Coordinates of C-alpha atoms in Angstrom, one line a residue:
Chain A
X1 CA 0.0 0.0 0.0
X2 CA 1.4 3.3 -1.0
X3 CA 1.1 6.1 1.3
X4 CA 1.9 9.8 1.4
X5 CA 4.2 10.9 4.2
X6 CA 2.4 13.9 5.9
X7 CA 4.3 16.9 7.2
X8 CA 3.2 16.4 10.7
X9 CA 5.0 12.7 10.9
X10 CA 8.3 13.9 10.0
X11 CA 7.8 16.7 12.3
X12 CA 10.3 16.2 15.3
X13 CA 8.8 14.7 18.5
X14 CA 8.0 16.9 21.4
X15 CA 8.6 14.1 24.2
X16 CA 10.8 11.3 25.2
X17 CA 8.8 9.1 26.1
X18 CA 5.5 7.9 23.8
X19 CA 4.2 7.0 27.3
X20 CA 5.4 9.1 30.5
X21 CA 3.7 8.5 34.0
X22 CA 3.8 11.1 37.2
X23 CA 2.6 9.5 40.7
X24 CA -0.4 8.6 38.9
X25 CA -3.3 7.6 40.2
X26 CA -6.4 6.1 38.7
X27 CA -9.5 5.1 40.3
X28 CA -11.6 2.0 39.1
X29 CA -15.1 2.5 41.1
X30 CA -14.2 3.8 44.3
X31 CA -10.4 2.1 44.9
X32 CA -7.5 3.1 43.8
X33 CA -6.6 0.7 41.4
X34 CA -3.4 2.3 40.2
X35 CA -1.7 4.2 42.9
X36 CA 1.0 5.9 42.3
X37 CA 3.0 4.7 39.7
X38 CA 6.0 6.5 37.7
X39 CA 6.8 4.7 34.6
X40 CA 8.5 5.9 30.9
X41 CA 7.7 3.6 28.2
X42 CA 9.5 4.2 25.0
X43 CA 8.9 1.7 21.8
X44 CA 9.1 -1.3 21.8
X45 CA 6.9 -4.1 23.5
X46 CA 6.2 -3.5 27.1
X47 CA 5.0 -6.4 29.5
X48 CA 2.5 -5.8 32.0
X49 CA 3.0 -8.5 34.1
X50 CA 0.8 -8.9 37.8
X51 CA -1.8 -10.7 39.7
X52 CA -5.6 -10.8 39.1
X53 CA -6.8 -7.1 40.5
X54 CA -3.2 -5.7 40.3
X55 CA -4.6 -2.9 38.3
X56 CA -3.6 -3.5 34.6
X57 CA -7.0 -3.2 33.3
X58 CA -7.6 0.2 35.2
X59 CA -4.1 1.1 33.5
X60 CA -4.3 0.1 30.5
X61 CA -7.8 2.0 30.5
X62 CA -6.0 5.0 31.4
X63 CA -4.0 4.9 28.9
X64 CA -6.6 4.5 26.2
X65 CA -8.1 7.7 27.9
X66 CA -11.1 5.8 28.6
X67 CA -10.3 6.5 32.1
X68 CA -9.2 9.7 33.2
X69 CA -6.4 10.0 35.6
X70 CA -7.7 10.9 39.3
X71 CA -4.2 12.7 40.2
X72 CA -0.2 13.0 39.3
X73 CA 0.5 13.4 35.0
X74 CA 0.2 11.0 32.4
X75 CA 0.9 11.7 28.9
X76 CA 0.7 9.8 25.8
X77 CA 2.3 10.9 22.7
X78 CA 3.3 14.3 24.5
X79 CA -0.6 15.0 25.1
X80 CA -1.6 15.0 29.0
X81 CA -4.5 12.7 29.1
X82 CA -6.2 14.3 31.9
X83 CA -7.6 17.6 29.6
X84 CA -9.6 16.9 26.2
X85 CA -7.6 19.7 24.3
X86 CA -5.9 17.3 21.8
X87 CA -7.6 14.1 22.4
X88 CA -8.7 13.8 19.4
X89 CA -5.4 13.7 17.7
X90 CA -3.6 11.7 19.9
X91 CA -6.8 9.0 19.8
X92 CA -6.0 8.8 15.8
X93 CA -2.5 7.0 17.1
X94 CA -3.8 4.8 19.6
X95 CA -5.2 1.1 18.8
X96 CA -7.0 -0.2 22.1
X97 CA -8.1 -4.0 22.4
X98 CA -10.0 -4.1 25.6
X99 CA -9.7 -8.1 27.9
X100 CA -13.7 -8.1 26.7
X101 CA -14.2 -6.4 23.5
X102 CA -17.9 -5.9 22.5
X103 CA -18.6 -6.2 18.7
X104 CA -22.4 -6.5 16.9
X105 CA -22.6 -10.7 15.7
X106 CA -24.2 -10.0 12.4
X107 CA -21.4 -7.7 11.2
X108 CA -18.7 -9.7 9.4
X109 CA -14.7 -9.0 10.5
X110 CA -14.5 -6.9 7.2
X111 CA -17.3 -4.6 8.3
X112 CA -16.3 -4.5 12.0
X113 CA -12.9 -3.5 11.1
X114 CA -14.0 -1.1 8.9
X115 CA -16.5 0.5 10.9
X116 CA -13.8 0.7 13.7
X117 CA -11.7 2.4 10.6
X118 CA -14.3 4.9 10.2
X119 CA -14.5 5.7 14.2
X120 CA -10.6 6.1 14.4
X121 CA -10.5 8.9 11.2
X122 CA -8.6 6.4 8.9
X123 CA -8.8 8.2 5.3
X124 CA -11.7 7.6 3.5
X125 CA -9.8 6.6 0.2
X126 CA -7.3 4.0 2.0
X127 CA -10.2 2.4 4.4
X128 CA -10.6 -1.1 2.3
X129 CA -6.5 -1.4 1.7
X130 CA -6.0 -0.8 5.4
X131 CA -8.9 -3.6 6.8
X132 CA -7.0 -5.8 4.5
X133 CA -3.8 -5.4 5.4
X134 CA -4.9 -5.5 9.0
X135 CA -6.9 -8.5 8.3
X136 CA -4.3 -9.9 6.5
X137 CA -1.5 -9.7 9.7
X138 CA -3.8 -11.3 12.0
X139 CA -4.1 -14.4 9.5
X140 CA -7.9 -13.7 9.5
X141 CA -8.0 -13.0 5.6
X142 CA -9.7 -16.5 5.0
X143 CA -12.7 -15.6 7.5
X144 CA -12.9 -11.6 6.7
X145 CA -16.2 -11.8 5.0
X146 CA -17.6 -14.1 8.2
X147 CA -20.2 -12.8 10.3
X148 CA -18.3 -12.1 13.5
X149 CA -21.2 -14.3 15.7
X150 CA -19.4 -18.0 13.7
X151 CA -15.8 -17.0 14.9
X152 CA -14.1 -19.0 17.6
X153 CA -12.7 -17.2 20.6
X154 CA -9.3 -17.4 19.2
X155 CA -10.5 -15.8 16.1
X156 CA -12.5 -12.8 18.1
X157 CA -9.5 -12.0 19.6
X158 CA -7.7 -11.8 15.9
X159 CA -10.3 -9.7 14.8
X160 CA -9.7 -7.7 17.8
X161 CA -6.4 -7.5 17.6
X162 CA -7.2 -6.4 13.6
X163 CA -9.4 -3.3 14.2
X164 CA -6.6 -2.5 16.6
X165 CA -3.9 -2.1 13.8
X166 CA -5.9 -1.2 11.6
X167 CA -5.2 3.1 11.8
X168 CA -1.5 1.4 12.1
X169 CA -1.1 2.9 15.8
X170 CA 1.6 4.4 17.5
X171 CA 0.4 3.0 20.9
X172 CA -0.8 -0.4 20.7
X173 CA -2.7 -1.2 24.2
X174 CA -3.5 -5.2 24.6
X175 CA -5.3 -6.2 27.9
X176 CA -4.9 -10.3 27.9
X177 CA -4.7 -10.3 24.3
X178 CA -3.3 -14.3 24.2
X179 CA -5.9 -15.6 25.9
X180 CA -8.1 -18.1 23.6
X181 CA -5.5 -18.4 21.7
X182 CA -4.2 -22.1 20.6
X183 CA -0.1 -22.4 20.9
X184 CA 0.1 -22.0 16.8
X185 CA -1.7 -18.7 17.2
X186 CA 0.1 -17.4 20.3
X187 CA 3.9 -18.0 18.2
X188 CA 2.0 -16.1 15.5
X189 CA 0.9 -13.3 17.7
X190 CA 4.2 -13.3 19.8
X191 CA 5.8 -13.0 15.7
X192 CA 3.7 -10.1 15.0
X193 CA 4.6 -8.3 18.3
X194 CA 8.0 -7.9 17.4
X195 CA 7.3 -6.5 13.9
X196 CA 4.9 -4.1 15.0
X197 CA 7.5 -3.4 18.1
X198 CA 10.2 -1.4 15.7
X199 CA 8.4 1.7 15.4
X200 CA 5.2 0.8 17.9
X201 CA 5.1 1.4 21.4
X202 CA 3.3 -1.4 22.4
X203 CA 1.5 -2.2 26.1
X204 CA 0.5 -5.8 26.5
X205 CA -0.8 -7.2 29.8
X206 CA -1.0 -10.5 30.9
X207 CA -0.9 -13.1 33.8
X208 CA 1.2 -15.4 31.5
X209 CA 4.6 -15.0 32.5
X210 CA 6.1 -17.1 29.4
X211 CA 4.0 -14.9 27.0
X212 CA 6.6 -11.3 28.3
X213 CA 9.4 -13.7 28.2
X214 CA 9.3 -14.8 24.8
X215 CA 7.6 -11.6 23.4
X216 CA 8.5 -8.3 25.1
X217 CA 11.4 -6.4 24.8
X218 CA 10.6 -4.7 29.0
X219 CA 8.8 -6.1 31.9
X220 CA 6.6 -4.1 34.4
X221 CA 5.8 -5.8 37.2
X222 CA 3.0 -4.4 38.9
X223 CA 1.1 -5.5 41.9
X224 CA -1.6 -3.6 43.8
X225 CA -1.6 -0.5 41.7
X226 CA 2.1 0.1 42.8
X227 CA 5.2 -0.1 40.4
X228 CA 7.4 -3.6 41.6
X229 CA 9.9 -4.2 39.0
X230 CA 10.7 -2.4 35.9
X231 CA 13.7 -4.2 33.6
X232 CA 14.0 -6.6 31.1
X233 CA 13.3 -10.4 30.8
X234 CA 16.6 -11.5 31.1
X235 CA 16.7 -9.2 34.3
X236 CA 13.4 -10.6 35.8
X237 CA 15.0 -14.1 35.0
X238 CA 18.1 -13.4 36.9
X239 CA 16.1 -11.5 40.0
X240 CA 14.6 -15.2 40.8
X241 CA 15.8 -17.1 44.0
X242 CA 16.5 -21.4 42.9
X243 CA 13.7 -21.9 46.1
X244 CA 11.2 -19.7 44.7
X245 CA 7.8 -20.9 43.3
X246 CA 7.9 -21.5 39.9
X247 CA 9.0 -23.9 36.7
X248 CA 10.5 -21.7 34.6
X249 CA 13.6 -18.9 35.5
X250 CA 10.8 -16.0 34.5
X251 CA 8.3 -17.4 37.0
X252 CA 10.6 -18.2 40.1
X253 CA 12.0 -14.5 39.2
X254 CA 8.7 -13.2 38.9
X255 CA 7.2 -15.2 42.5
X256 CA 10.3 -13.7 43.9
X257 CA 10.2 -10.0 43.2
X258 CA 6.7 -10.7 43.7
X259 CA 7.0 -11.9 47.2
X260 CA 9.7 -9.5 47.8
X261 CA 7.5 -6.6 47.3
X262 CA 4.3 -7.8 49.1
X263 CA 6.8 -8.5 52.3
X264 CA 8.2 -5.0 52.1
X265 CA 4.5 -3.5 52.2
X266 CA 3.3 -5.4 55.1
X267 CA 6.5 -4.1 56.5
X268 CA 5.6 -1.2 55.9
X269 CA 1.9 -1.3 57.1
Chain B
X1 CA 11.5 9.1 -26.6
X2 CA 8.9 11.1 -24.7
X3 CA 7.7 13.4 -26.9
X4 CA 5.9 16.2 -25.4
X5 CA 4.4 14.9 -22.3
X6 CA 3.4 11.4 -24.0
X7 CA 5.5 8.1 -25.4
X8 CA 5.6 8.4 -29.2
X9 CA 4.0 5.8 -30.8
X10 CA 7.9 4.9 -32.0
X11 CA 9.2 4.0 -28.5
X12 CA 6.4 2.2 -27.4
X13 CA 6.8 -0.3 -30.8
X14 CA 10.5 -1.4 -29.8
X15 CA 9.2 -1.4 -26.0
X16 CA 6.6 -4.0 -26.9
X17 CA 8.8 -5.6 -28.7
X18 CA 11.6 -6.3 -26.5
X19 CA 14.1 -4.6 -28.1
X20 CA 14.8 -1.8 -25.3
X21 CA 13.4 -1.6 -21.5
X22 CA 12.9 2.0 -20.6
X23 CA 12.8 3.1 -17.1
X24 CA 11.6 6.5 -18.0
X25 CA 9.2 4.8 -19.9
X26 CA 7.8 2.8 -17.6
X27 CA 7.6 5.4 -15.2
X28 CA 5.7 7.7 -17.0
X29 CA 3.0 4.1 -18.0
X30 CA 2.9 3.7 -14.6
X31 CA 1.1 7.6 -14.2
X32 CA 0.0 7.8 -17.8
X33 CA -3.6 6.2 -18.8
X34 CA -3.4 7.3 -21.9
X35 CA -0.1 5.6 -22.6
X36 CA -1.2 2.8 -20.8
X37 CA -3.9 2.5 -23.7
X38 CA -1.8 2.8 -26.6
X39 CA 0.7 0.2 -24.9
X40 CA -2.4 -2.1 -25.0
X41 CA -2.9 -1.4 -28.5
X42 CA 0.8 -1.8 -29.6
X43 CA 0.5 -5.1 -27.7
X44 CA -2.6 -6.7 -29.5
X45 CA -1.3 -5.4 -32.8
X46 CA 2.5 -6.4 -32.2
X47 CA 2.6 -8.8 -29.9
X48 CA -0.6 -11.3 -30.0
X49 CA 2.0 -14.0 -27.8
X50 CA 2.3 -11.5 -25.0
X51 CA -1.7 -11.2 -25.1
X52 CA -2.1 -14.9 -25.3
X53 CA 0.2 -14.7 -22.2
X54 CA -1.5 -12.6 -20.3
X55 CA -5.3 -13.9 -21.0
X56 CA -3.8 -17.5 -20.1
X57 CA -2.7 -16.1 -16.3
X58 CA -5.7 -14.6 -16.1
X59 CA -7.7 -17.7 -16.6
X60 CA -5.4 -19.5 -14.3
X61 CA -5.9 -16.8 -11.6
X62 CA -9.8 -16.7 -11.9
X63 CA -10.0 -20.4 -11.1
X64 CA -7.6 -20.7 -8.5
X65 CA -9.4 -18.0 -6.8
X66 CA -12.2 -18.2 -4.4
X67 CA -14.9 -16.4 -5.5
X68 CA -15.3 -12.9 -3.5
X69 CA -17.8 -12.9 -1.0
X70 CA -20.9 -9.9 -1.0
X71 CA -20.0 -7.0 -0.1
X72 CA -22.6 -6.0 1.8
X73 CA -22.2 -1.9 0.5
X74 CA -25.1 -0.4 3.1
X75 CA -23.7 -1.7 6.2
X76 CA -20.5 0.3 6.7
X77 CA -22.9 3.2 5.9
X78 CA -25.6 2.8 8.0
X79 CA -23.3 1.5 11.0
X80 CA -21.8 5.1 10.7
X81 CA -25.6 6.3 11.3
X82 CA -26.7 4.1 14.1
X83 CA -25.2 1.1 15.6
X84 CA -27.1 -2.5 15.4
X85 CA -27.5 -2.1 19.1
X86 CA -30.3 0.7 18.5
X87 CA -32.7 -1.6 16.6
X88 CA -34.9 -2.4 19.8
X89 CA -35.4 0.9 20.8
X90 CA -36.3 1.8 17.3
X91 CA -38.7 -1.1 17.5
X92 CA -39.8 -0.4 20.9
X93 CA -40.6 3.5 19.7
X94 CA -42.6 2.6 17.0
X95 CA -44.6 0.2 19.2
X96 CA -45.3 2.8 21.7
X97 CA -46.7 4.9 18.8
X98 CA -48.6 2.0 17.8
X99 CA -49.9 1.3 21.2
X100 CA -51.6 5.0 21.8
X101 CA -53.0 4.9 18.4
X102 CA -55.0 1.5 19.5
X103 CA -55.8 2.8 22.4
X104 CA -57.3 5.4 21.0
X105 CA -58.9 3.4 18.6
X106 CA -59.7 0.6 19.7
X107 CA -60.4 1.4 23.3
X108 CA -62.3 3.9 22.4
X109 CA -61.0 6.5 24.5
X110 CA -63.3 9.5 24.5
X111 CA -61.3 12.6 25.5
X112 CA -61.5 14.8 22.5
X113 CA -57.6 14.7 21.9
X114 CA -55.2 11.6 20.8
X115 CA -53.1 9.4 23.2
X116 CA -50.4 9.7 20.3
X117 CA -49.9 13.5 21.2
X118 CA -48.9 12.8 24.5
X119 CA -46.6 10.3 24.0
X120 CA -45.2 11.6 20.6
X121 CA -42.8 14.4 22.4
X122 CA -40.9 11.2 24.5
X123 CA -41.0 8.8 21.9
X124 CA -37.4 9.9 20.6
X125 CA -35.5 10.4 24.2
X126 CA -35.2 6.6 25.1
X127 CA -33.5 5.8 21.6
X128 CA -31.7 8.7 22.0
X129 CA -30.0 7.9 25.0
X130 CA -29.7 4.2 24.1
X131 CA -27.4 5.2 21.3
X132 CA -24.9 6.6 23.5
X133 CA -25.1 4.6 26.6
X134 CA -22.2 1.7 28.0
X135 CA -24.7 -0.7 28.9
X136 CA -26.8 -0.5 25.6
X137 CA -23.9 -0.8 23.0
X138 CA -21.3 -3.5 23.4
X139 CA -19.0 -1.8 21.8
X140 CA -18.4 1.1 23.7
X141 CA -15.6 0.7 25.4
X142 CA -14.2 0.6 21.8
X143 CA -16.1 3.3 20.4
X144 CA -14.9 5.6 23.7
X145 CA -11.2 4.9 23.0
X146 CA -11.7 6.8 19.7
X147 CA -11.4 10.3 17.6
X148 CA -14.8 10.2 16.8
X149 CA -16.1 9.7 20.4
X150 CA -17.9 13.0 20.5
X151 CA -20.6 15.4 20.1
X152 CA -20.6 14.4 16.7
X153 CA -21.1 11.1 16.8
X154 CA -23.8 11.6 19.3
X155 CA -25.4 13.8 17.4
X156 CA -25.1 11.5 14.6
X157 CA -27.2 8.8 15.8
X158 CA -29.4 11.3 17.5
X159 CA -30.4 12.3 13.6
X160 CA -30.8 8.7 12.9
X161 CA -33.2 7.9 15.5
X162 CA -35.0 11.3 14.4
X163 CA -35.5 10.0 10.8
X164 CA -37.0 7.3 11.8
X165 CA -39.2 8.3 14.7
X166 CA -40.2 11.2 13.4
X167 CA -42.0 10.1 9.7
X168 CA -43.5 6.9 12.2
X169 CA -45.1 9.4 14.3
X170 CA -46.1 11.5 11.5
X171 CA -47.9 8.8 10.0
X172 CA -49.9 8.2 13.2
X173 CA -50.9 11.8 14.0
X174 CA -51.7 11.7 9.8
X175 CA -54.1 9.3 10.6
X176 CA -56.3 11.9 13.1
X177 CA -57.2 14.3 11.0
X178 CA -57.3 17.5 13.0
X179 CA -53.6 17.8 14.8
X180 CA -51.2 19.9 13.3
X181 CA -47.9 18.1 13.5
X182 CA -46.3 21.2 15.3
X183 CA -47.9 20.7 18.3
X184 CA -46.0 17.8 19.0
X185 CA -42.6 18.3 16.5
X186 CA -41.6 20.9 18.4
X187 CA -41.7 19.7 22.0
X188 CA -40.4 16.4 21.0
X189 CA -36.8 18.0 19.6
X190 CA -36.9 20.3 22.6
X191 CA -37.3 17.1 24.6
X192 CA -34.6 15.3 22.6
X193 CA -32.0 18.4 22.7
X194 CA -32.7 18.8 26.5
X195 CA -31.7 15.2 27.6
X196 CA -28.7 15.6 25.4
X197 CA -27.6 18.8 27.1
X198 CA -28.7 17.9 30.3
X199 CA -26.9 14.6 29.7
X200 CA -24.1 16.6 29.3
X201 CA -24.2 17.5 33.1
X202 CA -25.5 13.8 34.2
X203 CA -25.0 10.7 32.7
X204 CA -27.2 10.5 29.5
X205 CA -29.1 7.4 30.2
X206 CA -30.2 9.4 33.5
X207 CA -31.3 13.0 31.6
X208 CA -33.5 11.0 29.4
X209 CA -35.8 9.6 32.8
X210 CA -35.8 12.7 34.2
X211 CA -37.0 14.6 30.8
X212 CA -39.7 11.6 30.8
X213 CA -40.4 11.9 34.1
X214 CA -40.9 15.7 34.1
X215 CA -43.0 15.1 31.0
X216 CA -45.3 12.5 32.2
X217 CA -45.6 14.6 35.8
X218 CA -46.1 17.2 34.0
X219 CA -48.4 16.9 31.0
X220 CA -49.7 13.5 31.0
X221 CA -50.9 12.7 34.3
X222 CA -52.3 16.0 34.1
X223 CA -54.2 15.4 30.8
X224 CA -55.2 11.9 31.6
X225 CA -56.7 13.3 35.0
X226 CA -58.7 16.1 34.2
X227 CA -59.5 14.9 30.3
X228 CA -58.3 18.5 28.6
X229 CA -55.1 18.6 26.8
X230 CA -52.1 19.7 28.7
X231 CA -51.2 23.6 28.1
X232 CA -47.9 22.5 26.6
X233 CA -49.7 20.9 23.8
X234 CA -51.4 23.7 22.7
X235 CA -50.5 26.5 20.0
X236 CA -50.1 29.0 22.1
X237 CA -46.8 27.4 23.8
X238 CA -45.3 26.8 20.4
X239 CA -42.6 29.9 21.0
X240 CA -41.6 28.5 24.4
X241 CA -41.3 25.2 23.2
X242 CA -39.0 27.3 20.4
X243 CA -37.0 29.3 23.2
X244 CA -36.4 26.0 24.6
X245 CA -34.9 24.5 22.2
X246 CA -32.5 27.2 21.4
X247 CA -31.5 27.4 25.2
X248 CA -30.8 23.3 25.5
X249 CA -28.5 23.5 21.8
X250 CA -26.7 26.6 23.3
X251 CA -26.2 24.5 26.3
X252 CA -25.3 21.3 24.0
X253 CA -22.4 23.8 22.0
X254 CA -21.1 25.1 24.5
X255 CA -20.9 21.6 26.6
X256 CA -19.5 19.7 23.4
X257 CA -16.4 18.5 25.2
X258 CA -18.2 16.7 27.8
X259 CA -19.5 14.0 25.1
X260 CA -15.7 12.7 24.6
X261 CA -14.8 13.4 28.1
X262 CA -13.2 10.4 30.0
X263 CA -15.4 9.0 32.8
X264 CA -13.4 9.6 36.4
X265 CA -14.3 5.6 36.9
X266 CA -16.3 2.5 35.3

């Protein structure tokens, strides 16, 4: 697909981080799900890694301005998310798959992926060359004209992934985006990670620890809305004790800082 | 070889036949149609083995391809309008309408005015707010995340659920012969502006009950009571009903930013 390189990409960047965090705090109901965290993602693919109820939803929501933050700075592509002047631009570079993703059964994946096209202010003109190509990554091309209500759970979560790429993001935001998927279409997935990873930002969060080793390029470990461990795999692999829950080196690395960090707060309490 | 701003009919002979390959040449049949014709011409004249070539992959590429599926065209255009997730309420509107026409006709409800008149001005305000709510549309939490998360996208749908609603309802009050269709037109889009503005402030889904529940406090316990139409209903409130409507889309403008705010929680 050809496309026309617009002034305003080869524009120089105004921040240093695609993704910068400031003691931030976002609520989810009336807790505190993520409570002061300071973080600096650059590009590349960024494992969020925690229990159930850590707060990655809540985040991840946050930074898909979904959710606005309840106090400290958080700013995406140089735009604090907390004000709506410039939201609309910097929502034209984000592609958000939500851990449930709601989508109308009679449409087929072609349809859904263009309507979500439309919403995100792709071009009129390059609409049906970008749902293909987007399509075409997730290795749904053979089911695009399938009404969405025949599709496995695997495959929903292809076509979610899809009308996430499909305005070819900046920010890519993934809440459990493996799960559902068979061990043929998580290699796949992991394989598309690291191309879209080059000039992508990409947030992915999990509970699979094997998923940020063999994917992700940094690890954030994250547990009650508070930052644990920020580093890469090989670091989280070399944090872990030999006597430490786990079968892999990520997990006992991972039950370790984990453990390390929950002892330190009831310390602290 | 490019004579003027087109291939002279020269260059394109040797080019079909093989005898030169011409960058510039193919760059320019690359932007030229025109060029692009007369190669096709050389081609058939010149060169019938490079057509037999060509018709022969194309035979070979139509049958080892599936066959398209149907496109279906009015579905990306109408989703841009109103979501799948709004057909009930549409249904559920015109049933309403429905209803108060049978009541009135086959209940035979003697009051001197319609039932549809009453019920005409909130017909719209449920649909309305259905359009834009998280629990009605699955899809919202992706729709939220998006540029066109707005004003204008509510507003959007708002028209969509108008054009519908409004020639259903026209039809009814059509069918009693002596109401105008400004008695009712006019308090039902200052009914429908006025949840969107007040839902604005509140959540939208809320606005719309308390515009319905105003209304039916207000004019149609009222009317049903006492048997005489509701002052609201009559001509002579047709300029309020007017002033109203300009107050709630000032409102609306001036609170445009709230429909793509970011809720503080879930």
């Amino acid at each position: 697909m050809v496309r026309a390189v617009r002034a305003a990409e080869l524009a120089p960047t105004k921040f240093a981080f695609p993704i910068q965090a400031r003691q931030l705090k976002v609520k989810a109901g009336k807790t505190t799900a993520v409570d002061g965290l300071t973080v600096s993602l650059g590009a590349g693919v960024h494992g969020l890694l925690g229990p159930n109820g850590a707060g990655k939803t809540t985040l991840i929501r946050a930074l898909a301005t979904v959710l606005r933050p309840a106090d400290g700075a958080l700013d995406v592509l140089g735009h604090p998310t907390g004000t709506r002047a410039g939201l609309r631009e910097l929502r034209r570079h984000l592609g958000y798959l939500p851990q449930e993703f709601g989508f109308y059964p009679r449409f087929t994946v072609r349809e859904f992926v263009g309507y979500m096209a439309w919403l995100k202010e792709v071009p009129k003109a390059t609409v049906p060359d970008a749902v293909q190509y987007a399509i075409e990554r997730v290795g749904l091309a053979d089911r695009a004209d399938v009404k969405m209500k025949t599709l496995s759970g695997g495959m929903l979560r292809r076509a979610g992934i899809a009308q996430a790429i499909v305005n070819d993001p900046q920010i890519l935001l993934l809440d459990e985006p493996t799960v559902g998927l068979d061990p043929a279409q998580r290699l796949h997935f992991r394989e598309l990670l690291r191309e879209l990873s080059a000039d992508t930002c990409v947030v992915v969060s999990t509970h699979l620890v094997e998923d940020v080793a063999a994917a992700c390029t940094d690890v954030i470990l994250f547990d009650a809305g508070r930052l644990v461990f920020q580093g890469t795999p090989a670091e989280l692999m070399a944090a872990g004790d030999a006597s430490a829950p786990g079968d892999s080196p990520t997990e006992r690395g991972y039950s370790t800082l984990l453990a390390r960090h929950q002892n330190a707060e009831k310390g602290a309490r | 070889m490019i004579s003027g701003n087109h291939v002279s009919a020269e260059a394109l002979e040797r080019y079909v036949r093989g005898e030169e390959g011409f960058i510039v040449l193919e760059a320019h049949l690359e932007s030229c149609s025109l060029c692009r014709a007369k190669l096709t011409e050389a081609v058939a004249a010149k060169a019938p083995h490079v057509t037999r070539l060509i018709n022969d992959v194309w035979s070979r590429v139509d049958t080892s391809m599936p066959a398209g599926a149907r496109q279906r065209r009015w579905i990306p255009w109408l989703a841009t309008w109103a979501t799948p997730a709004m057909q009930p309420w549409f249904g559920m509107t015109v049933l309403v309408a429905a209803l108060a026409w049978v009541l009135d006709h086959v209940a035979m409800r003697d009051s001197g005015y319609p039932a549809v008149l009453l019920l005409a001005p909130i017909a719209p305000v449920l649909a309305v707010a259905a359009s834009w709510a998280r629990g009605a549309d699955p899809a919202h939490e992706l729709v939220a995340a998006t540029p066109r998360a707005g004003l204008y996208l509510v507003l959007r749908r708002t028209v969509a659920v108008m054009a519908l609603v409004m020639p259903t309802l026209l039809a009814f009050t059509l069918l009693e012969a002596d109401i105008g269709a400004a008695l009712w037109m006019a308090p039902c889009v200052a009914l429908t502006i006025g949840t969107l503005a007040l839902g604005s402030v509140i959540e939208l889904t809320r606005a719309a009950y308390v515009l319905i529940g105003l209304w039916t406090a207000s004019v149609i316990i009222p009317s049903l009571v006492t048997g005489v139409l509701s002052e609201a209903l009559e001509p002579a409130s047709l300029p309020d009903w007017i002033v109203a409507i300009a107050v709630c889309g000032a409102v609306l403008v001036t609170r445009a930013d709230a429909y793509c705010r970011l809720s503080r929680q879930a």
